[in-house]
PDB file of C-alpha atoms in Angstrom:
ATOM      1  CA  UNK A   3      32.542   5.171 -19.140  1.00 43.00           C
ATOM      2  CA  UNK A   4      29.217   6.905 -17.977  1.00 44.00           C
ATOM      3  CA  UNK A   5      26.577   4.457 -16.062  1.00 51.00           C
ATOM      4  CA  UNK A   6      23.692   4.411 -18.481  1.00 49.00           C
ATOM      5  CA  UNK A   7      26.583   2.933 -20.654  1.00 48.00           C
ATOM      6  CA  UNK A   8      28.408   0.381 -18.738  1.00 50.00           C
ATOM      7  CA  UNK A   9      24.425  -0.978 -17.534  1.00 56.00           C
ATOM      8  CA  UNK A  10      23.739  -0.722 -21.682  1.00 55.00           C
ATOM      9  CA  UNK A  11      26.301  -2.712 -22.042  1.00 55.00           C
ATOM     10  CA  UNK A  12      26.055  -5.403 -19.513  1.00 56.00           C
ATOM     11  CA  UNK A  13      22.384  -5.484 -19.964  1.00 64.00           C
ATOM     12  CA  UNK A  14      22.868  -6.177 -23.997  1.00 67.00           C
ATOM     13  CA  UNK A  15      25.894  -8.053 -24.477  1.00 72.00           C
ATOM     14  CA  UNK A  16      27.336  -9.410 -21.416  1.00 73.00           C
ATOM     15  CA  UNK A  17      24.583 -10.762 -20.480  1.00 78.00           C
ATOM     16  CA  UNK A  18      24.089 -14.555 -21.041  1.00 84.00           C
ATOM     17  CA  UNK A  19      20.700 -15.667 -20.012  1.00 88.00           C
ATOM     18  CA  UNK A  20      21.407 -19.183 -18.808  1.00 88.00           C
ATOM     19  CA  UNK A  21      24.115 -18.350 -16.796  1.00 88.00           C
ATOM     20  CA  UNK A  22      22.307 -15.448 -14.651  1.00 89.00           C
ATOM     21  CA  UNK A  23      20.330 -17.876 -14.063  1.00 92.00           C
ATOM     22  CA  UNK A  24      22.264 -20.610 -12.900  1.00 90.00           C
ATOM     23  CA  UNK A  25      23.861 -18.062 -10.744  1.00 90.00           C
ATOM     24  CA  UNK A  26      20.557 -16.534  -9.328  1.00 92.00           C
ATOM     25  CA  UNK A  27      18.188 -19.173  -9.533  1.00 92.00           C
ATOM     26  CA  UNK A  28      19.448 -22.712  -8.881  1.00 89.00           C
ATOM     27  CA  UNK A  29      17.652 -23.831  -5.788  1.00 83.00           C
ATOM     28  CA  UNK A  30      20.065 -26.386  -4.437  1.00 70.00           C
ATOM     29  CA  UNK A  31      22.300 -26.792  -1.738  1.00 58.00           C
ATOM     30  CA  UNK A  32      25.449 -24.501  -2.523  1.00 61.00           C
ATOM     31  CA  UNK A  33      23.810 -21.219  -1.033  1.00 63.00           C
ATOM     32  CA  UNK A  34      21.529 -21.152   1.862  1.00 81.00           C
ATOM     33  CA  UNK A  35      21.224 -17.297   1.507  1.00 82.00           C
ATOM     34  CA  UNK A  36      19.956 -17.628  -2.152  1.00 85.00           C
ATOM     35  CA  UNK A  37      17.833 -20.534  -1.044  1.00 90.00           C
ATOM     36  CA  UNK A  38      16.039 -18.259   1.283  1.00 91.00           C
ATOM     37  CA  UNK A  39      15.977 -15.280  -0.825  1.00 92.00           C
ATOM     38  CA  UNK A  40      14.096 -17.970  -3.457  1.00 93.00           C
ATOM     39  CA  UNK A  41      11.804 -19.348  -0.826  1.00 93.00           C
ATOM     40  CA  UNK A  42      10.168 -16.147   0.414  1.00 94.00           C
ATOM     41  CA  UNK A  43       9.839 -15.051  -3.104  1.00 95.00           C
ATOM     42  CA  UNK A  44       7.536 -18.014  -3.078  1.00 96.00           C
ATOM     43  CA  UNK A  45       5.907 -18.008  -0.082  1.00 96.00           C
ATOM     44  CA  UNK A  46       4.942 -14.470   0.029  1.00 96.00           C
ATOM     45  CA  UNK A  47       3.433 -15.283  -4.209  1.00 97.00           C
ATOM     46  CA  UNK A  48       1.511 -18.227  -2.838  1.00 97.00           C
ATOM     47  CA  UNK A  49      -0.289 -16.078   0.254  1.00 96.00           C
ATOM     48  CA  UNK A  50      -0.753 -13.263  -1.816  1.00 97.00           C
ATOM     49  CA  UNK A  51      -2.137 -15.368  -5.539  1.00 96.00           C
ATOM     50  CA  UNK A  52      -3.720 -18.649  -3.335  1.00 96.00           C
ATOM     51  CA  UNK A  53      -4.166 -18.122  -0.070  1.00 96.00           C
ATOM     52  CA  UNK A  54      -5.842 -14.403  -0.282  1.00 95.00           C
ATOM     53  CA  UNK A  55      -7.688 -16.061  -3.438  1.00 90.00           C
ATOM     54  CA  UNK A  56      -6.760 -13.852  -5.806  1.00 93.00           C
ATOM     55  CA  UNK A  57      -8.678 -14.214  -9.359  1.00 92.00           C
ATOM     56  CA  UNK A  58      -8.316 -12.278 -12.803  1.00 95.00           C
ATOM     57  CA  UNK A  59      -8.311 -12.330 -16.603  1.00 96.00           C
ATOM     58  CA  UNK A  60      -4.727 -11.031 -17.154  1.00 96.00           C
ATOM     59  CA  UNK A  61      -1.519 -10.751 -15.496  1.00 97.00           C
ATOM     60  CA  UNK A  62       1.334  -8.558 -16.941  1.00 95.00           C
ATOM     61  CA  UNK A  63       4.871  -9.530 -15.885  1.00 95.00           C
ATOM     62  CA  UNK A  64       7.467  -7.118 -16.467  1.00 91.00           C
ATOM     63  CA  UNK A  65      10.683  -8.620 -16.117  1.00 82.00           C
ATOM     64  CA  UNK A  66      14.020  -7.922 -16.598  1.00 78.00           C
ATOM     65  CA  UNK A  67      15.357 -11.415 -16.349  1.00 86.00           C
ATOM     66  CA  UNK A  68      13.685 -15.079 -18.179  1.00 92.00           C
ATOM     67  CA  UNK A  69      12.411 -15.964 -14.913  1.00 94.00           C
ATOM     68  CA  UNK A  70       9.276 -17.909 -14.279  1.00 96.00           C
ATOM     69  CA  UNK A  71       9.613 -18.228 -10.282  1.00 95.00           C
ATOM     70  CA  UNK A  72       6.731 -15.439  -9.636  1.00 94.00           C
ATOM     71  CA  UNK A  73       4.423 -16.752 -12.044  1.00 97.00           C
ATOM     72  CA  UNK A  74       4.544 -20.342 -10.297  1.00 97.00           C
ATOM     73  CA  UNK A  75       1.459 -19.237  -8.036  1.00 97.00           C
ATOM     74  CA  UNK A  76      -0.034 -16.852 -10.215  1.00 97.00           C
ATOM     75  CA  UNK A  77      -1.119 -19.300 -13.188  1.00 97.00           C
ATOM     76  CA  UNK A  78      -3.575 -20.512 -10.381  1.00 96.00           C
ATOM     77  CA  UNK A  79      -5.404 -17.344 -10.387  1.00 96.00           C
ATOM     78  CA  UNK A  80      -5.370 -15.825 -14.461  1.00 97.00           C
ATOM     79  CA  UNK A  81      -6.480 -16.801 -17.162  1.00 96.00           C
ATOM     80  CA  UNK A  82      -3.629 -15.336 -19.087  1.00 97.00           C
ATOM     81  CA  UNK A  83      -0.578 -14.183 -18.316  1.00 97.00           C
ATOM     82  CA  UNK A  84       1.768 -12.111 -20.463  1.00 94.00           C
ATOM     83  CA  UNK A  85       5.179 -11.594 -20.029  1.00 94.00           C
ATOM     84  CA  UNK A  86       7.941  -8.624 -21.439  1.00 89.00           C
ATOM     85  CA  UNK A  87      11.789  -8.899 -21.485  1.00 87.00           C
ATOM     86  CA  UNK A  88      13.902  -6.177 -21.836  1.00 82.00           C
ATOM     87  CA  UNK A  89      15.985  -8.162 -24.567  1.00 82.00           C
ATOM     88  CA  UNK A  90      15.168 -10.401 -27.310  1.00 85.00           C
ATOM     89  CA  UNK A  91      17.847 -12.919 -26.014  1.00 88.00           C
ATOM     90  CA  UNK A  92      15.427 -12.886 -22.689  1.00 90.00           C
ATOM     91  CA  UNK A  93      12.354 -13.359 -24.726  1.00 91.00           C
ATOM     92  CA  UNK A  94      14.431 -16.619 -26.328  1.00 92.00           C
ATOM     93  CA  UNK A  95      15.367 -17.548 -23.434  1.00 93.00           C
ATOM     94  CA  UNK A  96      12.008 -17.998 -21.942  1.00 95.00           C
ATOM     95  CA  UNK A  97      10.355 -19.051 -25.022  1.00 96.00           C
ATOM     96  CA  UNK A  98      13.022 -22.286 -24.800  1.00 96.00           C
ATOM     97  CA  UNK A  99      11.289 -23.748 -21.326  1.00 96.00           C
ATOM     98  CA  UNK A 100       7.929 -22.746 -22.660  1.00 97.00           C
ATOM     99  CA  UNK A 101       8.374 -24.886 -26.039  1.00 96.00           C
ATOM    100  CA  UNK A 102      10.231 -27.559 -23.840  1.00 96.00           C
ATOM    101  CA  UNK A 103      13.239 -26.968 -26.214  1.00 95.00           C
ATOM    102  CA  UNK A 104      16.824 -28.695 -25.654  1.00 93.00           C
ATOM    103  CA  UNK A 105      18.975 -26.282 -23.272  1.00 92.00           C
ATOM    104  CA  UNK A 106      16.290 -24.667 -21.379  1.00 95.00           C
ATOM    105  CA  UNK A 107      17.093 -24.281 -17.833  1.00 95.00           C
ATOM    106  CA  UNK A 108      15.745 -26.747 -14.989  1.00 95.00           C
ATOM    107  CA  UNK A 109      12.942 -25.019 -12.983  1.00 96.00           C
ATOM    108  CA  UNK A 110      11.599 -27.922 -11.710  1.00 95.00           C
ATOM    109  CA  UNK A 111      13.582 -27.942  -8.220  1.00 94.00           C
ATOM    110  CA  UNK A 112      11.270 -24.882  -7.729  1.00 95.00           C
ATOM    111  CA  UNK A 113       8.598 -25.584  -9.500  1.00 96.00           C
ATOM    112  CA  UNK A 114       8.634 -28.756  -6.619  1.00 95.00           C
ATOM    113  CA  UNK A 115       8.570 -26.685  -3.942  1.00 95.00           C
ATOM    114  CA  UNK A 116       5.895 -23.883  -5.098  1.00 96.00           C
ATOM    115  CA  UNK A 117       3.500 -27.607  -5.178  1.00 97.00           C
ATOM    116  CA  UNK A 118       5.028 -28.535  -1.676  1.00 95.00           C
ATOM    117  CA  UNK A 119       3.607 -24.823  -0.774  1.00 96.00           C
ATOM    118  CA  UNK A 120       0.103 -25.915  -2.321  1.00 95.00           C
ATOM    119  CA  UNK A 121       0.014 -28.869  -0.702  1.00 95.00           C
ATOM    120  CA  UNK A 122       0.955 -31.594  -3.092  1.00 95.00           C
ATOM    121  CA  UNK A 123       4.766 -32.055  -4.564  1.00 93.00           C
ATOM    122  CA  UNK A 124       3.921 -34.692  -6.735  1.00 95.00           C
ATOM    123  CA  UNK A 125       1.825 -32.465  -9.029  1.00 96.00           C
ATOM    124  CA  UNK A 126       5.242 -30.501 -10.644  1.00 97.00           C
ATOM    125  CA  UNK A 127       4.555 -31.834 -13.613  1.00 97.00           C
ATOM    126  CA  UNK A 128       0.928 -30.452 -13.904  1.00 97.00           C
ATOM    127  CA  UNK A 129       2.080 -26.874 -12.633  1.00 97.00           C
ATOM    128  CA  UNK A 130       4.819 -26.651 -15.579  1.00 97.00           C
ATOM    129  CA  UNK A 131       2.149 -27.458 -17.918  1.00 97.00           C
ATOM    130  CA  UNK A 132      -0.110 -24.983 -16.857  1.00 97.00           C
ATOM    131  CA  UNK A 133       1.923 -22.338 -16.283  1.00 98.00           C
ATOM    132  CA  UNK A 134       2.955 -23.226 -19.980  1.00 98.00           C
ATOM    133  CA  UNK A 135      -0.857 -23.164 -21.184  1.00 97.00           C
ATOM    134  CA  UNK A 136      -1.630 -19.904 -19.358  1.00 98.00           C
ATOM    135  CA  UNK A 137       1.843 -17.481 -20.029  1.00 97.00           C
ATOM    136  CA  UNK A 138       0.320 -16.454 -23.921  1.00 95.00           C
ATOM    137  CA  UNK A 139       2.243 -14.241 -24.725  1.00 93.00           C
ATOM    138  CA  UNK A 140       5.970 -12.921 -23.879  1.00 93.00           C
ATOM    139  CA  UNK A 141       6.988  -9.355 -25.755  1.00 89.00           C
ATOM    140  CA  UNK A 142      10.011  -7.556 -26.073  1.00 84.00           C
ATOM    141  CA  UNK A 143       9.791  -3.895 -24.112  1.00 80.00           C
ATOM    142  CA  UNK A 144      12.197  -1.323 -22.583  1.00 76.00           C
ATOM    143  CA  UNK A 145      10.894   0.208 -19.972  1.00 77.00           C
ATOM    144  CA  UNK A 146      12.570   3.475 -20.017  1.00 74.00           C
ATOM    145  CA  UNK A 147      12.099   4.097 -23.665  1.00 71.00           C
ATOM    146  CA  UNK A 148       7.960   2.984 -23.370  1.00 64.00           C
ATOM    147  CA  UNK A 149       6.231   2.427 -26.634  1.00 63.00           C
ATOM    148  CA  UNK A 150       2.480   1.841 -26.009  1.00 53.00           C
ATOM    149  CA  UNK A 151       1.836   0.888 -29.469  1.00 53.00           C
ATOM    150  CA  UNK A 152       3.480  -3.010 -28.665  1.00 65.00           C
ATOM    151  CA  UNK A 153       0.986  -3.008 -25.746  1.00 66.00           C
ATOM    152  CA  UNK A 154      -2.148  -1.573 -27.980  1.00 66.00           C
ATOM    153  CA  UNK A 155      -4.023  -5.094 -28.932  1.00 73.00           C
ATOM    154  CA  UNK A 156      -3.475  -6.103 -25.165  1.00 79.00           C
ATOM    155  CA  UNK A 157      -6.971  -5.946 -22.556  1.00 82.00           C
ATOM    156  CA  UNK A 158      -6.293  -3.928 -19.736  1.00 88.00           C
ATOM    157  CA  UNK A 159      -4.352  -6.070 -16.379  1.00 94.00           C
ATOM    158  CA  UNK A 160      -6.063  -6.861 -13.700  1.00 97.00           C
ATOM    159  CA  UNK A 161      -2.794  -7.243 -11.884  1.00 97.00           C
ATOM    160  CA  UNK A 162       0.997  -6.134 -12.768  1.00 96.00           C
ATOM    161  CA  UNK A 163       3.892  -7.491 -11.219  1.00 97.00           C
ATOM    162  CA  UNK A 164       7.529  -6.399 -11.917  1.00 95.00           C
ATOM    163  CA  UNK A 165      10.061  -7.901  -9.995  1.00 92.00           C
ATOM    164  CA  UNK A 166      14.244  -7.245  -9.253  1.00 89.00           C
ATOM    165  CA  UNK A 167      13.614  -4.789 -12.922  1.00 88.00           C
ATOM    166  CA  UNK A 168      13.405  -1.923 -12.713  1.00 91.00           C
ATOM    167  CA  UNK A 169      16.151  -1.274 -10.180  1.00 91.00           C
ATOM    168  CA  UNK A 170      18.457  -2.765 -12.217  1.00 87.00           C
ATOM    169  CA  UNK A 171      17.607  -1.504 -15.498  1.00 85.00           C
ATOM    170  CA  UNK A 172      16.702   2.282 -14.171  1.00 88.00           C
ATOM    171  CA  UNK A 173      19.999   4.249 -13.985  1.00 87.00           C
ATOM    172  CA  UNK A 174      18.362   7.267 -11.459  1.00 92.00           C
ATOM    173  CA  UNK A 175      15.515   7.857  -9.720  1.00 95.00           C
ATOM    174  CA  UNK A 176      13.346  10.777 -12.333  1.00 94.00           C
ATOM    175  CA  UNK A 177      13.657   7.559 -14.719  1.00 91.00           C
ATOM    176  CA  UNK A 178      12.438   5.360 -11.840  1.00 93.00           C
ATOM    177  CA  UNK A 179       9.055   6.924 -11.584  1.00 94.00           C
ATOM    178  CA  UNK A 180       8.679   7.521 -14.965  1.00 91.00           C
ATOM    179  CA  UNK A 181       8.938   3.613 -16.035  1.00 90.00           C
ATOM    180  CA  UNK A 182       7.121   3.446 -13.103  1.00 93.00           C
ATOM    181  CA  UNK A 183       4.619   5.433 -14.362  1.00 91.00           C
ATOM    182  CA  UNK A 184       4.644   3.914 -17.714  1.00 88.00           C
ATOM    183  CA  UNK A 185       4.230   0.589 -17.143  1.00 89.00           C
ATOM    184  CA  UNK A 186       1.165   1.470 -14.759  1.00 90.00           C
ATOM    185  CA  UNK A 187      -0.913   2.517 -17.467  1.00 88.00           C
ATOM    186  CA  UNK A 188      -0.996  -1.220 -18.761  1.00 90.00           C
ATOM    187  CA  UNK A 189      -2.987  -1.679 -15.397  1.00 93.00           C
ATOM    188  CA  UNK A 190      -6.469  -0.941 -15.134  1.00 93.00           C
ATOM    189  CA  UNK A 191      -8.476   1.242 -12.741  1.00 93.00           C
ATOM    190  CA  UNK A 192      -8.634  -0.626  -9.060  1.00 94.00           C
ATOM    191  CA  UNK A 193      -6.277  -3.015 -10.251  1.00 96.00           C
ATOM    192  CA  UNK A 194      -3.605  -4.755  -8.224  1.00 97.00           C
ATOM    193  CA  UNK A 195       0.602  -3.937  -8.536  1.00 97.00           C
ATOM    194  CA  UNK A 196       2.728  -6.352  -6.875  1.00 97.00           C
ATOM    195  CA  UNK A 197       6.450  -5.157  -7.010  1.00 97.00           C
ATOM    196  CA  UNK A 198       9.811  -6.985  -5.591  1.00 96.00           C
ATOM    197  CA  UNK A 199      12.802  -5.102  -4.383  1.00 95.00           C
ATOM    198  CA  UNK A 200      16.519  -5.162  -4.176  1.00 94.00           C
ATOM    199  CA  UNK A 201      16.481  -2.597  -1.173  1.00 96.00           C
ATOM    200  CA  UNK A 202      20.094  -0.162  -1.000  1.00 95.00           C
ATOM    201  CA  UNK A 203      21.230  -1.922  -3.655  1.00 95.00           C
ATOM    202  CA  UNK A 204      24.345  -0.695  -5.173  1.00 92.00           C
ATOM    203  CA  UNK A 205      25.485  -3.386  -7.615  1.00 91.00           C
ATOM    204  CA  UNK A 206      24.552  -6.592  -8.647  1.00 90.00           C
ATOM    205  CA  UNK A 207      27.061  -9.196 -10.681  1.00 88.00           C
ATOM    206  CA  UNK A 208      26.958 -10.433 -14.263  1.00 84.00           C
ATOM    207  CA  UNK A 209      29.541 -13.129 -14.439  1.00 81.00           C
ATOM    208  CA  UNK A 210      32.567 -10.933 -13.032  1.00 83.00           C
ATOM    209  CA  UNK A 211      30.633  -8.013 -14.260  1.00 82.00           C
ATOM    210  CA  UNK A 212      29.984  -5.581 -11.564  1.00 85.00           C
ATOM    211  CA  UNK A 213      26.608  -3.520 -12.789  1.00 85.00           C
ATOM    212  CA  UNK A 214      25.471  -0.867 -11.042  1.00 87.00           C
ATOM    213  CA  UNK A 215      21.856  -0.493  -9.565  1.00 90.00           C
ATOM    214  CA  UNK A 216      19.296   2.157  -8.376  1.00 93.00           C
ATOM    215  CA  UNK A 217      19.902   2.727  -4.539  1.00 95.00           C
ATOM    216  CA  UNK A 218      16.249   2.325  -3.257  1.00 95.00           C
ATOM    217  CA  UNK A 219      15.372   3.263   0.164  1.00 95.00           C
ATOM    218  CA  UNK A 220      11.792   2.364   1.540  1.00 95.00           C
ATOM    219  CA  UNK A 221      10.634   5.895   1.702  1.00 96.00           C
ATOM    220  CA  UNK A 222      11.743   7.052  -1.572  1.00 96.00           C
ATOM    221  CA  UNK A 223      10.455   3.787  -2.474  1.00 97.00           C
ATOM    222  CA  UNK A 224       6.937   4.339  -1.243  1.00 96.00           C
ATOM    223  CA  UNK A 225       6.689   7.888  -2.310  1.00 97.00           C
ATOM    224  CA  UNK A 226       7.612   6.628  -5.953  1.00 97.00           C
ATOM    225  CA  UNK A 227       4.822   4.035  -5.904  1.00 97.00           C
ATOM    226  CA  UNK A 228       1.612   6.611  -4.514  1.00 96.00           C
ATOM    227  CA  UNK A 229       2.948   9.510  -7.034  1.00 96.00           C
ATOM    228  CA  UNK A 230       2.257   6.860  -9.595  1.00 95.00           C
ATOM    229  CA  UNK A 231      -1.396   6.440  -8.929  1.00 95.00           C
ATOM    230  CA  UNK A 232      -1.313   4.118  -6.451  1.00 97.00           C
ATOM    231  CA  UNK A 233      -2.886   2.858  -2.785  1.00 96.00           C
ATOM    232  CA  UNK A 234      -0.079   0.507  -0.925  1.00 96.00           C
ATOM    233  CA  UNK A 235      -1.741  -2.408   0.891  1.00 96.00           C
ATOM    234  CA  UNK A 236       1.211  -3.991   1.702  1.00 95.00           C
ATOM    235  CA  UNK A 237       4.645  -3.105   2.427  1.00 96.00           C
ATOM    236  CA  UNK A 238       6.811  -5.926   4.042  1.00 94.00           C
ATOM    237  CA  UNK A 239      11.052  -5.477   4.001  1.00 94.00           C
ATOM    238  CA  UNK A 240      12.958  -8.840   4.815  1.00 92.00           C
ATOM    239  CA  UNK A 241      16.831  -8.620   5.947  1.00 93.00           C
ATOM    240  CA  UNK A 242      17.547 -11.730   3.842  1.00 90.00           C
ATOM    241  CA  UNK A 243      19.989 -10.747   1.103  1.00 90.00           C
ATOM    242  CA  UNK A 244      21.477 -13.053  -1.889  1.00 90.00           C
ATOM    243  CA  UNK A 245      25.238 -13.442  -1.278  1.00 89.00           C
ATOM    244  CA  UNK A 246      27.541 -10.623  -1.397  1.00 88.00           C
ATOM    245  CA  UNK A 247      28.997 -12.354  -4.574  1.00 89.00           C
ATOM    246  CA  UNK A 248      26.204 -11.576  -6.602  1.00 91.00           C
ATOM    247  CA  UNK A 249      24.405  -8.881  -5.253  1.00 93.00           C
ATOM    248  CA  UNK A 250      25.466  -6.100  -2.902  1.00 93.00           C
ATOM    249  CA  UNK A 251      21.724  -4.734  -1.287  1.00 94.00           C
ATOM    250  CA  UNK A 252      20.157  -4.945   2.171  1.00 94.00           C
ATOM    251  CA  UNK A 253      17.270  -6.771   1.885  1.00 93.00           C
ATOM    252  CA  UNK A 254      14.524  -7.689  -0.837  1.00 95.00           C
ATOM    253  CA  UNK A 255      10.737  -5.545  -0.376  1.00 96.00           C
ATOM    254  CA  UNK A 256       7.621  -6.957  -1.248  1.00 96.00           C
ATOM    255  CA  UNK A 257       5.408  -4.762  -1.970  1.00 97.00           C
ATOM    256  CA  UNK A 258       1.243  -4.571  -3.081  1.00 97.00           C
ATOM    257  CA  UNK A 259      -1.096  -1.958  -3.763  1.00 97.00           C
ATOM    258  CA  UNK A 260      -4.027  -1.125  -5.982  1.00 97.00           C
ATOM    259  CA  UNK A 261      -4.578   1.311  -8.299  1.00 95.00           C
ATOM    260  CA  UNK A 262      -6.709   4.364  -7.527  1.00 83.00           C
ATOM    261  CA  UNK A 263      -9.915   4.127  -9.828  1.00 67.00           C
ATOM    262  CA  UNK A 264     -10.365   7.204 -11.760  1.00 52.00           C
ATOM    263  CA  UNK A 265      -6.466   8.054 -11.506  1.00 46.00           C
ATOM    264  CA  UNK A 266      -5.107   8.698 -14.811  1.00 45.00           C
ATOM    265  CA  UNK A 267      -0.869   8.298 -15.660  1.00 43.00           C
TER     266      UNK A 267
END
């Protein structure tokens, strides 16, 4: 079985939303390496949307997963945010915690400790509401097989942020750049990309599911990100890794840059 099928697969029918994140996101006590991995996601969303005071009209989130952990910060800063899933289970998924529906998973462990960040932990409650007020929209797209047209009524982002997606979704590097490349035209001129990374990644698990990923390097990394229009600003590459159970990689990038005005996709 070829790779684009086996990810197909994995990626469409293996993949139960609730339990990927259980396995990925549950910010307790059971993995200390996953707790990191979750609290530098955070830290590094609250210097970059709070503390470097960050404002816009619209966020895009492109997401390969129903997470909400790197939009905790960003609500702060947007008036909108809109969000795309590679499946429609995903989109359901999300839509569950958004409507406050029976079954939807627990972010509020995080959601604690993104307020700790801000300086009160009491105010959880007010953060899940406004996050809730401020995501408006959340769309079904495939980034590899990009259809403008279910992006055509949206305004132009001010800032785009795709995180732990496209590695996992992309099965080699020419379709890398091109989602890459894709997606970046949702972003307007002199507008702001924020992108998360499972560095030298080879795998990551669904369930007992072993599916493979894109094997990022920085450099290649890098070069992908300026062929696609843009200026980096930041680069930063952390050691800390999520368990070798569910992920084998070495490291997680964070990475910012801006958009060159007047460069086209």
């Amino acid at each position: 079985m070829d790779q684009s099928r086996i990810k197909k697969e994995a990626l469409e029918k293996l993949f139960d939303p609730k339990e990927f994140l259980k396995a990925y996101y549950s910010f307790d006590s059971t993995s200390s390496e996953k707790n990191d991995i979750l609290m530098f996601l955070l830290r590094n969303f609250f210097k970059t949307f709070i503390l470097d005071g960050v404002k816009g009209n619209t966020l895009i989130r492109i997401g390969g997963m129903p997470s909400i952990l790197e939009l905790l910060s960003a609500c702060e800063s947007f008036t909108e945010i809109i969000v795309t899933q590679n499946t429609d289970r995903n989109c359901q998924e999300l839509q569950k915690w958004l409507k406050k529906e029976p079954g939807a998973f627990n972010w509020t462990p995080l959601v604690k400790y993104a307020c700790e960040l801000e300086g009160d932990r009491n105010k959880w409650a007010e953060k899940e509401e406004k996050l809730r007020r401020t995501v408006k929209q959340v769309l079904e797209c495939d980034v590899t097989k990009f259809n403008p047209v279910t992006f055509a009524s949206l305004p132009p982002a001010d800032w785009l942020l795709i995180c732990h997606c496209l590695e996992g979704i992309c099965n080699d590097l020419s379709t890398y750049r091109a989602a890459l490349k894709n997606v970046s035209s949702l972003l307007k001129p002199g507008g702001h990309l924020l992108l998360v990374t499972a560095m030298r990644s080879n795998y990551y698990m669904i369930g007992q599911h072993k599916v493979p990923c894109l094997f990022l390097e920085k450099e290649v990394l890098e070069e992908a990100v300026k062929e696609a229009g843009y200026d980096i600003l930041q680069f930063e590459v952390t050691p800390i890794c999520y368990p070798a159970s569910l992920v084998e990689h070495e490291g997680i990038s964070y990475l910012v840059a801006s958009k060159g005005k007047g460069k086209e996709d």
